[in-house]
mmCIF file of C-alpha atoms in Angstrom:
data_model
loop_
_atom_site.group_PDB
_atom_site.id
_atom_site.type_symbol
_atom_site.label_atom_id
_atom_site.label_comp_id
_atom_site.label_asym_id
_atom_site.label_seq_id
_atom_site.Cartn_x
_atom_site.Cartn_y
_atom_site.Cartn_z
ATOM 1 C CA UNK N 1 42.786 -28.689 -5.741
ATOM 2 C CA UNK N 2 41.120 -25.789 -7.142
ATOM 3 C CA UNK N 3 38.976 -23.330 -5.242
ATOM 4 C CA UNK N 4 36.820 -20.637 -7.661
ATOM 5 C CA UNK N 5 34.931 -17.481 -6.268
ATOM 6 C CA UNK N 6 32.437 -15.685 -8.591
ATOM 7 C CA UNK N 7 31.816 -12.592 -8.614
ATOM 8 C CA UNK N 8 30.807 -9.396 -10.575
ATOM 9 C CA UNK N 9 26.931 -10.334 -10.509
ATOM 10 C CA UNK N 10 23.684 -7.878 -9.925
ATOM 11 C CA UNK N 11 20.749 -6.292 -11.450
ATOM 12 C CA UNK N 12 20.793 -4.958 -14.578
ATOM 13 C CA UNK N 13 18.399 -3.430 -17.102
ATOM 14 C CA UNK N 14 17.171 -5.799 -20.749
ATOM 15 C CA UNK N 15 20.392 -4.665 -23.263
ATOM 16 C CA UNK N 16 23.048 -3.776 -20.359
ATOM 17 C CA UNK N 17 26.077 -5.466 -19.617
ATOM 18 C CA UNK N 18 27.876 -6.987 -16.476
ATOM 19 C CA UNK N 19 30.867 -8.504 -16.285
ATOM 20 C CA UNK N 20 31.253 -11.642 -14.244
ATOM 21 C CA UNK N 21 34.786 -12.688 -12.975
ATOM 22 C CA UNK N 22 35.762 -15.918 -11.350
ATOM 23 C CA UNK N 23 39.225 -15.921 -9.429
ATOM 24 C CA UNK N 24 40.896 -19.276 -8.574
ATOM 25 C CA UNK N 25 43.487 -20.321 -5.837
ATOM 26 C CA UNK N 26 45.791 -23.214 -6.585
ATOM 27 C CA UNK N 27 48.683 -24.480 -8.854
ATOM 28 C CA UNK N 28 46.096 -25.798 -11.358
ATOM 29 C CA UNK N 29 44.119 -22.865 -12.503
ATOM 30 C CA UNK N 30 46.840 -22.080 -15.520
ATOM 31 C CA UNK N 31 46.490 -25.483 -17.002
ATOM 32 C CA UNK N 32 42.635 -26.244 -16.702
ATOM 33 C CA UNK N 33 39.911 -25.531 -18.873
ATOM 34 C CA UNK N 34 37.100 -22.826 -17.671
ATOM 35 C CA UNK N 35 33.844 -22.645 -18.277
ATOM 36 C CA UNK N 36 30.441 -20.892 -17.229
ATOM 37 C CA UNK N 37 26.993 -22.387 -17.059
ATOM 38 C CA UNK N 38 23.946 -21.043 -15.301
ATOM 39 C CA UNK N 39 20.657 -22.467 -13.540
ATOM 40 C CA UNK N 40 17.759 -20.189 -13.033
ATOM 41 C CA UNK N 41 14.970 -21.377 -11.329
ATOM 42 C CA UNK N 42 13.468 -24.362 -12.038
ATOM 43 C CA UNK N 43 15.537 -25.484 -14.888
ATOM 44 C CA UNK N 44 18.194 -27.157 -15.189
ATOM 45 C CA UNK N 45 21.951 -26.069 -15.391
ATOM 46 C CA UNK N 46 22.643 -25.164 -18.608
ATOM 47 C CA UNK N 47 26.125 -24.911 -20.450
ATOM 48 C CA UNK N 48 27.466 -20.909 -21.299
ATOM 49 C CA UNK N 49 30.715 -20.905 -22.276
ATOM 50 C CA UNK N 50 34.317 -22.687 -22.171
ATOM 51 C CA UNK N 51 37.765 -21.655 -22.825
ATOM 52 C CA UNK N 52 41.042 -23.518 -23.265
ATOM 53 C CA UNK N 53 44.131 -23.591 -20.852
ATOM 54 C CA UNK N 54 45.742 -20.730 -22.877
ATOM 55 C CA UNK N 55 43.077 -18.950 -24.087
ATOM 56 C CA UNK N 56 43.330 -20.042 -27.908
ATOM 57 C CA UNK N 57 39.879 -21.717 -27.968
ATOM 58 C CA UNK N 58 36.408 -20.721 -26.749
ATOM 59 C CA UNK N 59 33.104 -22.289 -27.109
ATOM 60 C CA UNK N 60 30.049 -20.737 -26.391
ATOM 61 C CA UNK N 61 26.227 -22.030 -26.481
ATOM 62 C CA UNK N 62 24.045 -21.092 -29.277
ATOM 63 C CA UNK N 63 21.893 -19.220 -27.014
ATOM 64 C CA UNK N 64 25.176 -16.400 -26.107
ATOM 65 C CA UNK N 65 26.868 -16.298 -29.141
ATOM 66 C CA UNK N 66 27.453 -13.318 -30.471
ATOM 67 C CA UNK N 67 26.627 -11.253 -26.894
ATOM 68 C CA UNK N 68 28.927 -12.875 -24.283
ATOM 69 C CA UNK N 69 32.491 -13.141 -24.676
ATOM 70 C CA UNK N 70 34.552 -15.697 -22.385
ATOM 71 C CA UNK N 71 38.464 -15.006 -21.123
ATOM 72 C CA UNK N 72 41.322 -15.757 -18.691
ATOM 73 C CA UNK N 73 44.218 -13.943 -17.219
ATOM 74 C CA UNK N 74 46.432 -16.914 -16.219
ATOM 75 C CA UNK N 75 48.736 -14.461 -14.580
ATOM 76 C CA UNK N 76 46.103 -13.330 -12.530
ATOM 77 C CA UNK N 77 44.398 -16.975 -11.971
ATOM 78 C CA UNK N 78 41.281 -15.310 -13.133
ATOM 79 C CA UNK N 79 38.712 -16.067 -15.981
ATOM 80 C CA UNK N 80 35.825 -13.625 -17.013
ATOM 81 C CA UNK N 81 32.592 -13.299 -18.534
ATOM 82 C CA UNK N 82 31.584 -10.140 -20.158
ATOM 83 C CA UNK N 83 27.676 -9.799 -21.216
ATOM 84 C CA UNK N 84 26.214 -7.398 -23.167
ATOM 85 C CA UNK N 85 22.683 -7.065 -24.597
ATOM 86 C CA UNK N 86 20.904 -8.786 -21.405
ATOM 87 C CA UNK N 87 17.813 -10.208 -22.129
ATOM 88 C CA UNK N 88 15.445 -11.084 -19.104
ATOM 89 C CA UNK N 89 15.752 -15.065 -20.208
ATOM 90 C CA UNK N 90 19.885 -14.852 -19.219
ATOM 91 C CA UNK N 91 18.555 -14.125 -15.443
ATOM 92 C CA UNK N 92 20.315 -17.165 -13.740
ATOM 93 C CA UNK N 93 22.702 -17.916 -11.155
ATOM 94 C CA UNK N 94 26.058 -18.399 -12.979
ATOM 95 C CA UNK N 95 28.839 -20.743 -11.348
ATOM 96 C CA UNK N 96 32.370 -21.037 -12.975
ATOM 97 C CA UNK N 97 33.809 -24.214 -13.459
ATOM 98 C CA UNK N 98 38.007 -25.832 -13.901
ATOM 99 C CA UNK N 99 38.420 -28.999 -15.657
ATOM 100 C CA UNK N 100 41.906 -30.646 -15.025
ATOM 101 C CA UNK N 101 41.411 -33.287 -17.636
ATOM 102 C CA UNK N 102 42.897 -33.804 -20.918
ATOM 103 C CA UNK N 103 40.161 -32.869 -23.553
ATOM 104 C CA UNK N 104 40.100 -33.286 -27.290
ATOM 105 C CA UNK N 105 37.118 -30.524 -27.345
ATOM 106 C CA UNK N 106 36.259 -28.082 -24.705
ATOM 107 C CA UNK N 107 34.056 -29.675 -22.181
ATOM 108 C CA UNK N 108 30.263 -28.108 -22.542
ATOM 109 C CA UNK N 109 28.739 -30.653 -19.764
ATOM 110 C CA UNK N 110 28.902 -30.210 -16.028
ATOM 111 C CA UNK N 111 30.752 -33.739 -15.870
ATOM 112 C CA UNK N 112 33.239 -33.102 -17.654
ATOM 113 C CA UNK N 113 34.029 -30.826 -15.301
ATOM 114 C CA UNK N 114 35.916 -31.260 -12.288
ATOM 115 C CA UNK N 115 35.700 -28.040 -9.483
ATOM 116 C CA UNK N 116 32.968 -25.663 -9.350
ATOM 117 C CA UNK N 117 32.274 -22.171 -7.881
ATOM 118 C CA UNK N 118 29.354 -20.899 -5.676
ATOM 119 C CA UNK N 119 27.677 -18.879 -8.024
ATOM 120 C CA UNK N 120 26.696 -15.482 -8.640
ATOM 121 C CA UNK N 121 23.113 -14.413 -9.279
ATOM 122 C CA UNK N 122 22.425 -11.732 -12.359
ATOM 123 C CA UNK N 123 18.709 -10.316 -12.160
ATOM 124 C CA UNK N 124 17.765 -8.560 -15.913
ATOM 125 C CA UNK N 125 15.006 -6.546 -15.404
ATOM 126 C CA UNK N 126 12.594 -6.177 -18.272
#
């Protein structure tokens, strides 16, 4: 059992930053993949960014690349999300996810994944 608790989220001008953190509670958190996605309104949850058990691998949609940057403290049972250059289109609510599941690639689709956060809303103001 994993438990995950977002935080870090606000409002922040077009080309700031935030950084979002997600802390976990249980055994698992050291050994399961992490990943961010984000739903705003009226779309549909869309895939951010993923990161291996240790760290060594991260995956990030097109749409981020270059902007966000995904990591993980295993000591501290915590994974982040640092994003710079807002843009008004990365508005969302973003949830945290743990996969416990052996993967050959890092999971990019809610279903692969297997415990999920409550969410944190980021407002970019234009």
């Amino acid at each position: 059992q994993v438990q995950l608790v977002e935080s870090g989220g606000g409002l922040v001008q077009a080309g700031g930053s935030l950084r979002l953190s997600c802390a976990a509670s249980g055994r698992s958190f050291s050994s399961s993949a992490m990943g961010w996605f984000r739903q705003a309104p009226g779309k549909e949850r869309e895939f951010v960014a993923a990161i291996s058990w240790n760290g060594d691998n991260t995956y990030y949609a097109d749409s981020v690349k270059g902007r966000f940057t995904i990591s993980r403290v295993n000591a501290k049972n915590t994974v982040y999300l640092q994003m710079n250059s807002l843009k008004p289109e990365d508005a969302a609510v973003y949830y945290c996810a743990a996969g416990l599941r052996l993967y050959i690639v890092l999971p990019t689709t809610g279903e692969e994944y297997d415990y999920w956060g409550q969410g944190t809303q980021v407002t970019v103001s234009s």
